[in-house]
Short mmCIF file of C-alpha atoms in Angstrom, two decimals:
data_model
loop_
_atom_site.label_atom_id
_atom_site.label_comp_id
_atom_site.label_asym_id
_atom_site.label_seq_id
_atom_site.Cartn_x
_atom_site.Cartn_y
_atom_site.Cartn_z
CA MET A 1 -5.90 -5.46 36.75
CA TYR A 2 -2.42 -5.02 35.29
CA PHE A 3 -1.17 -1.47 34.73
CA TYR A 4 1.07 -1.29 31.67
CA LYS A 5 4.12 0.96 31.77
CA LEU A 6 6.28 0.14 28.72
CA LYS A 7 6.01 2.64 25.89
CA SER A 8 6.43 2.40 22.14
CA HIS A 9 6.58 6.19 21.71
CA GLN A 10 6.74 9.07 24.16
CA ASP A 11 2.94 9.27 24.36
CA SER A 12 1.85 5.71 23.59
CA LEU A 13 1.86 2.49 25.57
CA LEU A 14 3.62 -0.39 23.83
CA VAL A 15 0.70 -2.78 24.30
CA ASP A 16 -1.74 -0.28 22.76
CA HIS A 17 0.48 0.35 19.76
CA LEU A 18 1.08 -3.34 19.06
CA LYS A 19 -2.61 -4.17 19.39
CA PHE A 20 -3.69 -1.36 17.06
CA VAL A 21 -1.14 -2.22 14.35
CA GLY A 22 -1.93 -5.96 14.42
CA ASP A 23 -5.70 -5.52 14.47
CA ARG A 24 -5.59 -2.79 11.82
CA GLY A 25 -3.54 -4.98 9.48
CA ALA A 26 -6.10 -7.77 9.75
CA ILE A 27 -8.96 -5.33 9.07
CA LEU A 28 -7.24 -3.85 6.02
CA ILE A 29 -6.90 -7.32 4.52
CA GLU A 30 -10.46 -8.30 5.42
CA ASN A 31 -11.78 -5.40 3.32
CA LYS A 32 -9.75 -6.25 0.22
CA SER A 33 -10.57 -8.56 -2.70
CA ILE A 34 -7.25 -10.37 -3.01
CA ASN A 35 -6.31 -13.61 -4.69
CA PHE A 36 -3.04 -14.98 -3.33
CA LYS A 37 -2.31 -18.71 -3.02
CA TYR A 38 -2.88 -18.25 0.71
CA SER A 39 -6.40 -17.77 2.03
CA LYS A 40 -7.50 -14.38 3.27
CA GLY A 41 -7.76 -15.88 6.77
CA GLN A 42 -4.11 -17.01 6.67
CA LEU A 43 -2.96 -13.58 5.55
CA GLN A 44 -5.09 -11.81 8.15
CA HIS A 45 -3.58 -13.96 10.90
CA THR A 46 -0.07 -13.35 9.53
CA ALA A 47 -0.63 -9.58 9.35
CA LYS A 48 -1.98 -9.59 12.89
CA VAL A 49 1.06 -11.44 14.26
CA ILE A 50 3.40 -9.16 12.30
CA GLY A 51 1.71 -6.12 13.82
CA TYR A 52 1.67 -7.57 17.34
CA CYS A 53 5.38 -8.42 17.15
CA HIS A 54 6.85 -5.55 15.15
CA ASP A 55 7.89 -3.39 18.13
CA LEU A 56 8.16 -6.01 20.88
CA GLY A 57 11.91 -5.35 20.92
CA LYS A 58 11.11 -1.92 22.37
CA GLY A 59 10.37 -3.74 25.61
CA THR A 60 14.06 -3.82 26.55
CA LYS A 61 15.55 -1.71 29.32
CA TYR A 62 17.82 -0.17 26.68
CA PHE A 63 14.99 1.19 24.54
CA GLN A 64 12.95 2.37 27.49
CA ASP A 65 16.01 4.23 28.82
CA TYR A 66 16.43 5.79 25.38
CA LEU A 67 12.83 7.06 25.48
CA LEU A 68 13.63 8.60 28.88
CA GLY A 69 16.50 10.51 27.27
CA LYS A 70 19.40 8.54 28.69
CA ASN A 71 22.02 9.19 26.00
CA SER A 72 24.44 6.55 27.26
CA VAL A 73 22.52 3.75 25.52
CA LYS A 74 24.40 2.29 22.56
CA ASP A 75 22.61 2.43 19.19
CA LYS A 76 22.93 -1.33 18.69
CA LEU A 77 21.34 -2.08 22.05
CA LYS A 78 18.42 0.34 21.74
CA ALA A 79 17.60 -1.01 18.25
CA HIS A 80 14.55 -3.23 18.30
CA ALA A 81 13.72 -4.47 14.78
CA PHE A 82 15.90 -7.59 14.68
CA LEU A 83 14.76 -8.90 18.06
CA SER A 84 11.15 -8.19 17.11
CA SER A 85 11.59 -9.97 13.78
CA LEU A 86 12.95 -13.10 15.48
CA ILE A 87 9.97 -13.22 17.85
CA CYS A 88 7.66 -12.76 14.86
CA PHE A 89 9.37 -15.57 12.94
CA TYR A 90 9.08 -17.80 16.01
CA ASN A 91 5.31 -17.24 16.15
CA VAL A 92 4.59 -17.76 12.45
CA LYS A 93 6.98 -20.62 11.57
CA GLU A 94 4.77 -23.37 12.98
CA ILE A 95 1.96 -22.24 10.67
CA ASN A 96 3.86 -21.71 7.42
CA GLU A 97 7.58 -21.33 6.73
CA GLU A 98 7.21 -19.01 3.74
CA LEU A 99 4.89 -16.67 5.61
CA ALA A 100 7.28 -16.81 8.57
CA THR A 101 10.17 -15.84 6.30
CA ILE A 102 8.24 -12.93 4.81
CA SER A 103 7.07 -11.86 8.27
CA TYR A 104 10.66 -11.82 9.50
CA LEU A 105 11.74 -9.59 6.59
CA CYS A 106 8.78 -7.22 7.01
CA VAL A 107 9.47 -6.64 10.70
CA LYS A 108 13.25 -6.48 10.30
CA HIS A 109 13.01 -3.65 7.75
CA HIS A 110 9.88 -1.80 8.86
CA HIS A 111 11.91 1.31 9.74
CA GLY A 112 13.84 1.22 6.47
CA ASN A 113 13.69 -0.10 2.93
CA LEU A 114 13.28 -3.67 1.71
CA LYS A 115 16.54 -5.17 0.49
CA ASN A 116 17.45 -7.67 -2.17
CA PHE A 117 16.78 -11.06 -0.63
CA VAL A 118 20.41 -12.21 -0.85
CA ASP A 119 21.37 -9.32 1.44
CA ASP A 120 19.21 -10.85 4.19
CA MET A 121 20.39 -14.43 3.87
CA TYR A 122 23.23 -14.18 6.35
CA ILE A 123 23.03 -12.96 9.94
CA GLU A 124 26.21 -11.36 11.27
CA ASP A 125 27.82 -12.83 14.40
CA SER A 126 27.74 -9.37 16.00
CA ASP A 127 23.95 -9.23 15.48
CA LYS A 128 23.58 -12.66 17.11
CA LYS A 129 25.55 -11.40 20.09
CA PHE A 130 23.64 -8.16 20.48
CA VAL A 131 20.21 -9.77 20.13
CA LYS A 132 20.89 -12.11 23.04
CA GLU A 133 22.04 -9.19 25.16
CA GLN A 134 18.83 -7.37 24.25
CA TYR A 135 16.76 -10.44 25.06
CA LYS A 136 18.25 -10.55 28.56
CA ALA A 137 17.20 -6.91 28.99
CA LEU A 138 13.53 -7.51 28.15
CA GLU A 139 11.31 -6.16 30.92
CA ASP A 140 8.97 -8.59 32.69
CA GLU A 141 5.99 -6.74 31.23
CA VAL A 142 6.84 -8.17 27.80
CA ASN A 143 5.63 -11.58 29.04
CA THR A 144 2.34 -9.98 30.10
CA ILE A 145 1.98 -8.31 26.71
CA CYS A 146 2.65 -11.61 24.92
CA ASN A 147 -0.02 -13.31 27.01
CA GLU A 148 -2.45 -10.47 26.25
CA LEU A 149 -1.80 -10.79 22.50
CA GLU A 150 -1.61 -14.61 22.51
CA LEU A 151 2.03 -14.64 21.39
CA LYS A 152 4.76 -17.08 22.34
CA LEU A 153 8.08 -15.74 23.58
CA PRO A 154 11.09 -17.97 22.90
CA SER A 155 13.42 -18.66 25.80
CA LEU A 156 16.99 -17.36 25.79
CA GLU A 157 18.20 -20.93 25.24
CA GLU A 158 16.08 -21.16 22.08
CA ILE A 159 17.53 -18.04 20.43
CA ASP A 160 20.62 -19.76 18.94
CA ASP A 161 18.54 -22.64 17.56
CA LEU A 162 15.96 -20.18 16.25
CA ILE A 163 18.59 -18.19 14.35
CA GLU A 164 20.15 -21.37 12.96
CA LYS A 165 16.72 -22.56 11.79
CA LEU A 166 16.05 -19.16 10.25
CA GLU A 167 19.33 -19.19 8.32
CA ASP A 168 18.54 -22.64 6.90
CA ILE A 169 15.08 -21.49 5.79
CA LEU A 170 16.47 -18.29 4.25
CA ASP A 171 18.96 -20.34 2.26
CA GLU A 172 16.25 -22.72 1.01
CA TYR A 173 13.94 -19.85 0.18
CA ASN A 174 16.64 -18.15 -1.86
CA ASP A 175 16.93 -21.30 -3.98
CA LYS A 176 13.19 -21.23 -4.57
CA LEU A 177 13.36 -17.58 -5.61
CA GLU A 178 16.02 -18.37 -8.20
CA ASP A 179 13.66 -20.85 -9.83
CA ASN A 180 10.60 -18.61 -9.50
CA ASN A 181 8.92 -17.45 -12.73
CA ASP A 182 6.00 -15.38 -11.49
CA PHE A 183 5.40 -12.20 -9.48
CA GLU A 184 3.29 -13.59 -6.63
CA LYS A 185 6.08 -13.78 -4.05
CA TYR A 186 7.20 -10.28 -5.04
CA ILE A 187 3.67 -8.92 -4.70
CA LEU A 188 3.01 -10.76 -1.42
CA ILE A 189 6.05 -9.46 0.46
CA LYS A 190 5.41 -5.88 -0.70
CA PHE A 191 1.73 -6.19 0.21
CA LEU A 192 2.37 -7.45 3.77
CA PHE A 193 5.22 -4.96 4.24
CA SER A 194 2.91 -2.16 3.12
CA ILE A 195 0.13 -3.29 5.46
CA LEU A 196 2.58 -3.17 8.39
CA ILE A 197 4.19 0.21 7.72
CA TYR A 198 0.84 1.80 6.85
CA SER A 199 -0.77 0.60 10.11
CA ASP A 200 2.33 1.47 12.13
CA LYS A 201 2.55 5.06 10.89
CA GLU A 202 -1.20 5.55 11.01
CA HIS A 203 -1.22 4.81 14.73
CA ALA A 204 1.95 6.77 15.43
CA ILE A 205 0.48 9.88 13.75
CA PHE A 206 -3.27 9.65 14.42
CA ARG A 207 -3.92 6.98 17.06
CA GLU A 208 -7.00 6.05 15.00
CA LYS A 209 -8.14 4.69 11.62
CA ASN A 210 -8.56 6.93 8.60
CA ASP A 211 -11.07 5.31 6.26
CA ILE A 212 -13.09 6.95 3.51
CA THR A 213 -16.66 6.56 2.33
CA TYR A 214 -17.18 5.89 -1.38
CA ASP A 215 -20.12 8.05 -2.36
CA ILE A 216 -19.26 9.67 -5.71
CA PRO A 217 -22.06 8.58 -8.04
CA SER A 218 -21.40 6.69 -11.27
CA THR A 219 -23.40 9.40 -13.03
CA LEU A 220 -21.10 12.22 -11.88
CA ILE A 221 -19.79 13.10 -15.35
CA ASP A 222 -23.18 12.55 -17.03
CA GLU A 223 -24.80 15.05 -14.69
CA TYR A 224 -21.94 17.53 -14.99
CA LYS A 225 -21.88 17.38 -18.80
CA ILE A 226 -25.60 18.18 -18.94
CA LYS A 227 -25.13 21.14 -16.59
CA LYS A 228 -22.13 22.44 -18.51
CA PHE A 229 -22.88 21.53 -22.15
CA GLY A 230 -26.55 20.60 -22.24
CA ASN A 231 -28.06 17.29 -23.42
CA GLN A 232 -26.09 14.97 -25.69
CA LYS A 233 -26.25 15.72 -29.39
CA PRO A 234 -26.47 12.74 -31.79
CA ASN A 235 -23.94 14.16 -34.28
CA ASN A 236 -21.44 15.56 -31.79
CA ILE A 237 -18.15 13.62 -32.05
CA ARG A 238 -17.45 13.96 -28.32
CA ASP A 239 -20.86 12.56 -27.42
CA ILE A 240 -20.46 9.70 -29.92
CA VAL A 241 -17.06 8.79 -28.48
CA TYR A 242 -18.35 9.11 -24.91
CA THR A 243 -21.23 6.68 -25.52
CA ASP A 244 -19.08 4.26 -27.52
CA VAL A 245 -16.43 3.96 -24.80
CA ILE A 246 -19.01 3.34 -22.06
CA GLU A 247 -20.83 0.70 -24.12
CA ASN A 248 -17.60 -1.13 -24.97
CA MET A 249 -16.56 -1.12 -21.31
CA LYS A 250 -19.86 -2.77 -20.33
CA LYS A 251 -19.14 -5.63 -22.77
CA SER A 252 -15.57 -6.20 -21.58
CA ASN A 253 -14.49 -8.56 -18.80
CA ASN A 254 -10.76 -7.82 -19.12
CA ARG A 255 -8.63 -6.42 -16.33
CA ILE A 256 -6.46 -4.58 -18.85
CA MET A 257 -8.33 -2.42 -21.34
CA SER A 258 -7.29 0.24 -23.80
CA ILE A 259 -8.92 3.41 -25.04
CA THR A 260 -7.56 5.09 -28.18
CA LEU A 261 -8.92 8.60 -28.54
CA PRO A 262 -7.73 11.47 -30.74
CA THR A 263 -6.90 14.83 -29.24
CA GLY A 264 -9.98 17.00 -28.75
CA SER A 265 -12.44 14.11 -28.40
CA GLY A 266 -13.32 14.75 -24.75
CA LYS A 267 -10.90 12.23 -23.26
CA THR A 268 -10.79 13.80 -19.76
CA TYR A 269 -14.50 13.36 -19.05
CA THR A 270 -14.93 10.15 -21.06
CA CYS A 271 -12.25 8.20 -19.20
CA MET A 272 -13.41 9.26 -15.73
CA SER A 273 -17.03 8.43 -16.55
CA MET A 274 -15.92 5.06 -17.86
CA ALA A 275 -14.01 4.36 -14.61
CA LEU A 276 -16.98 5.34 -12.42
CA LYS A 277 -19.30 3.11 -14.43
CA LEU A 278 -16.78 0.26 -14.32
CA LYS A 279 -16.79 0.56 -10.53
CA GLU A 280 -20.58 0.38 -10.58
CA LYS A 281 -20.44 -2.69 -12.83
CA ILE A 282 -18.00 -4.44 -10.47
CA ASN A 283 -20.26 -3.39 -7.57
CA LYS A 284 -17.44 -2.71 -5.12
CA ASP A 285 -15.85 0.30 -3.47
CA MET A 286 -12.79 1.01 -5.61
CA LYS A 287 -10.28 3.83 -5.74
CA ILE A 288 -9.81 5.51 -9.14
CA ILE A 289 -6.19 6.47 -9.84
CA TYR A 290 -5.72 8.72 -12.86
CA CYS A 291 -2.04 8.78 -13.90
CA LEU A 292 -0.39 11.21 -16.30
CA PRO A 293 3.25 11.43 -17.43
CA PHE A 294 3.79 15.11 -16.61
CA THR A 295 2.91 17.35 -13.67
CA SER A 296 2.11 20.16 -16.11
CA VAL A 297 -1.14 18.51 -17.24
CA ILE A 298 -2.27 17.20 -13.85
CA ASP A 299 -3.64 20.52 -12.60
CA GLN A 300 -6.09 20.90 -15.49
CA ASN A 301 -7.50 17.38 -15.13
CA TYR A 302 -7.74 17.78 -11.36
CA ASP A 303 -9.56 21.09 -11.72
CA ASP A 304 -12.01 19.60 -14.24
CA TYR A 305 -12.92 16.72 -11.92
CA GLN A 306 -13.05 18.95 -8.85
CA ASN A 307 -15.46 21.29 -10.63
CA ALA A 308 -17.64 18.33 -11.57
CA ILE A 309 -17.82 17.21 -7.94
CA LYS A 310 -18.57 20.75 -6.75
CA GLU A 311 -21.38 21.15 -9.27
CA VAL A 312 -23.02 17.76 -8.78
CA LYS A 313 -22.62 17.61 -4.99
CA LYS A 314 -23.52 21.30 -4.73
CA VAL A 315 -20.64 22.17 -2.41
CA ASN A 316 -18.27 25.14 -2.34
CA THR A 317 -15.23 23.17 -1.20
CA VAL A 318 -14.33 19.64 -2.27
CA SER A 319 -12.96 17.30 0.39
CA SER A 320 -9.65 15.53 -0.21
CA LYS A 321 -11.61 12.36 0.55
CA ASP A 322 -13.39 12.94 -2.77
CA ILE A 323 -10.42 13.86 -4.96
CA LEU A 324 -6.72 14.26 -4.30
CA LYS A 325 -3.82 15.60 -6.34
CA HIS A 326 -0.42 14.05 -5.66
CA HIS A 327 2.98 14.67 -7.22
CA TYR A 328 6.30 15.89 -5.88
CA LEU A 329 5.37 19.57 -6.28
CA SER A 330 1.84 19.37 -4.89
CA PRO A 331 1.17 20.59 -1.32
CA LYS A 332 0.80 17.85 1.28
CA ASP A 333 -2.23 19.47 2.91
CA TYR A 334 -5.41 17.44 3.27
CA ARG A 335 -8.94 18.76 3.75
CA SER A 336 -11.84 16.70 5.07
CA GLU A 337 -15.38 17.96 5.66
CA ASP A 338 -14.59 19.64 8.96
CA LEU A 339 -10.82 19.34 9.47
CA TYR A 340 -7.68 20.58 7.74
CA TYR A 341 -4.50 18.51 8.08
CA GLN A 342 -0.96 19.76 7.57
CA GLY A 343 2.49 18.47 8.54
CA ASN A 344 2.83 14.74 9.20
CA GLU A 345 -0.94 14.23 9.22
CA GLY A 346 -1.47 15.89 5.86
CA ARG A 347 1.55 14.16 4.36
CA PHE A 348 0.38 10.73 5.51
CA LEU A 349 -3.13 11.13 4.11
CA THR A 350 -1.93 12.64 0.83
CA GLU A 351 0.96 10.30 0.13
CA ASN A 352 -1.20 7.26 0.94
CA TRP A 353 -3.92 8.36 -1.48
CA ASN A 354 -6.68 8.51 1.12
CA SER A 355 -9.30 9.52 -1.44
CA GLN A 356 -11.92 8.17 -3.85
CA ILE A 357 -10.18 9.72 -6.87
CA VAL A 358 -6.43 10.33 -7.09
CA VAL A 359 -4.80 12.35 -9.86
CA THR A 360 -1.09 11.59 -9.93
CA THR A 361 1.96 10.90 -12.11
CA PHE A 362 3.47 7.84 -13.76
CA ILE A 363 6.45 8.24 -11.46
CA GLN A 364 4.23 7.88 -8.36
CA ILE A 365 2.42 4.78 -9.62
CA PHE A 366 5.49 3.01 -11.02
CA ASP A 367 7.63 3.83 -7.98
CA THR A 368 4.92 2.20 -5.89
CA LEU A 369 4.88 -0.88 -8.13
CA PHE A 370 8.64 -1.32 -8.53
CA SER A 371 10.46 0.52 -5.73
CA ASN A 372 11.87 -1.03 -2.56
CA LYS A 373 11.65 2.24 -0.62
CA ASN A 374 9.58 2.49 2.53
CA SER A 375 8.15 5.87 1.49
CA ASN A 376 6.85 4.43 -1.79
CA LEU A 377 5.68 1.06 -0.49
CA ILE A 378 3.51 2.43 2.32
CA LYS A 379 0.69 2.95 -0.22
CA PHE A 380 1.26 -0.33 -2.10
CA ASN A 381 -1.62 -1.98 -0.23
CA THR A 382 -3.96 0.84 -1.31
CA LEU A 383 -3.56 -0.25 -4.94
CA SER A 384 -5.77 -3.25 -4.25
CA ASP A 385 -9.39 -2.74 -5.34
CA SER A 386 -8.54 0.10 -7.70
CA ILE A 387 -9.05 1.25 -11.27
CA VAL A 388 -5.83 2.70 -12.69
CA LEU A 389 -6.11 4.99 -15.71
CA LEU A 390 -2.76 5.35 -17.50
CA ASP A 391 -3.06 8.35 -19.81
CA GLU A 392 -0.55 8.94 -22.63
CA VAL A 393 0.99 5.47 -22.17
CA GLN A 394 3.05 5.95 -25.33
CA SER A 395 5.38 8.11 -23.20
CA ILE A 396 6.56 5.03 -21.25
CA PRO A 397 10.06 4.12 -22.53
CA TYR A 398 10.15 0.96 -24.64
CA LYS A 399 12.72 -0.74 -22.38
CA TYR A 400 10.10 -0.99 -19.61
CA TRP A 401 7.27 -2.48 -21.70
CA LYS A 402 8.01 -6.13 -21.03
CA VAL A 403 8.22 -5.91 -17.24
CA ILE A 404 5.16 -3.64 -17.11
CA ASN A 405 3.28 -6.12 -19.28
CA LEU A 406 4.15 -9.05 -17.02
CA LEU A 407 3.56 -7.30 -13.69
CA LEU A 408 0.29 -5.59 -14.59
CA LYS A 409 -1.27 -8.83 -15.83
CA GLU A 410 -0.43 -10.67 -12.60
CA ILE A 411 -0.97 -7.92 -10.05
CA GLY A 412 -4.35 -7.14 -11.58
CA ASP A 413 -5.59 -10.65 -10.81
CA ILE A 414 -3.97 -10.85 -7.37
CA LEU A 415 -4.93 -7.43 -6.01
CA ASN A 416 -8.15 -6.85 -7.99
CA ILE A 417 -6.85 -3.95 -10.07
CA TYR A 418 -8.22 -2.85 -13.44
CA PHE A 419 -5.84 -1.01 -15.77
CA VAL A 420 -7.02 1.26 -18.59
CA LEU A 421 -4.40 2.35 -21.13
CA ILE A 422 -5.29 5.66 -22.78
CA THR A 423 -3.63 7.32 -25.78
CA ALA A 424 -4.14 8.67 -29.26
CA THR A 425 -1.73 6.02 -30.63
CA GLN A 426 -1.70 2.80 -28.61
CA PRO A 427 1.82 1.34 -28.13
CA LEU A 428 2.12 -2.43 -28.33
CA ILE A 429 2.74 -2.93 -24.60
CA PHE A 430 0.06 -5.61 -24.62
CA GLU A 431 0.29 -6.42 -28.33
CA ASN A 432 -3.20 -5.17 -28.95
CA ASN A 433 -4.11 -2.00 -30.77
CA LYS A 434 -7.89 -2.19 -30.63
CA TYR A 435 -10.11 0.75 -29.69
CA MET A 436 -11.30 -1.02 -26.56
CA ASN A 437 -10.63 -4.63 -25.54
#
């Protein structure tokens, strides 16, 4: 039996970390209803290889000395992302060049932010020099790890040819991007990048998976309304609106729907009930993300839904796994049934929306959709299989309507997302002003 010694972190063996991140990435994809041009099996395999390779560069003497506190190690030599990304590219390129290119970029930037593609097209001569020096410093155990994870390790003699091949592919891929007219490539790279950084940080913080059980009933609001207001009344405008919205949702097969409701018509409960019943209709575990333009109105909606859960579930304290509030001012503490998380643990679970219902802001959702930042993209993969309620959409500036229109239509089909636009006066973001479509 081989006894592993190389570490990825002070308290974690490198082989354990790589295996967790690769296997976790494949599992996350397995559980999602996605519709890329690549099969789910291809993407699972790619995510697994990305995870297995992402920290292999930590197997150098330089990085291991750095973990031991030897301050004499140069920053360039203890860095590991570029070497890891080359090994990842080497393992994926024989399967598919585009997936290999995306894998390379994901691993290269997994400790930072994604860049504009043109910034990654050229590899500096100094980086080529350093990566070969790092390769020579790889510990023998790296070969054992590669065998364990069924990876191929290029020889030192292959590094120059590998980099030259990579530069040619990057150049060709850039030409394809210039002629590209859809969002699929954009969505794919952010999705795989998100899968990697989510799995990586999850293991670094917890050493285990953090999944949730979807058990909030579709009748939550129905039951709560009866307890709070009594049975429906045939002439009550709120009850009429409530029934009408639910019935129209049941007839619709669109991924983008709109609800136009006047102030005072019971929008808060109506929209959540509609989302819960849409989830039941789809017959799949789906996260409900309720988005509002201002933090000032989030607390009231959150409190209303939390009270509904308390009343119907007959509990004194609602778990963050049931409902979560997230904006820049909200505390990053997270409560499960028997544990209370603060610090890095609480921040990870909160900022990654580890809950059945999330109440958040437009800034949070649109930063996730459009940002290149690591801190925003870590939860990008959690958007798949979700129902996104966009309340007060008329507050979105007109200059963003076109790109929102184009992205939401495509990402909805690819990542199985349903969008519901809610307002008293529907803007023409989707050139449709009907009550419910």
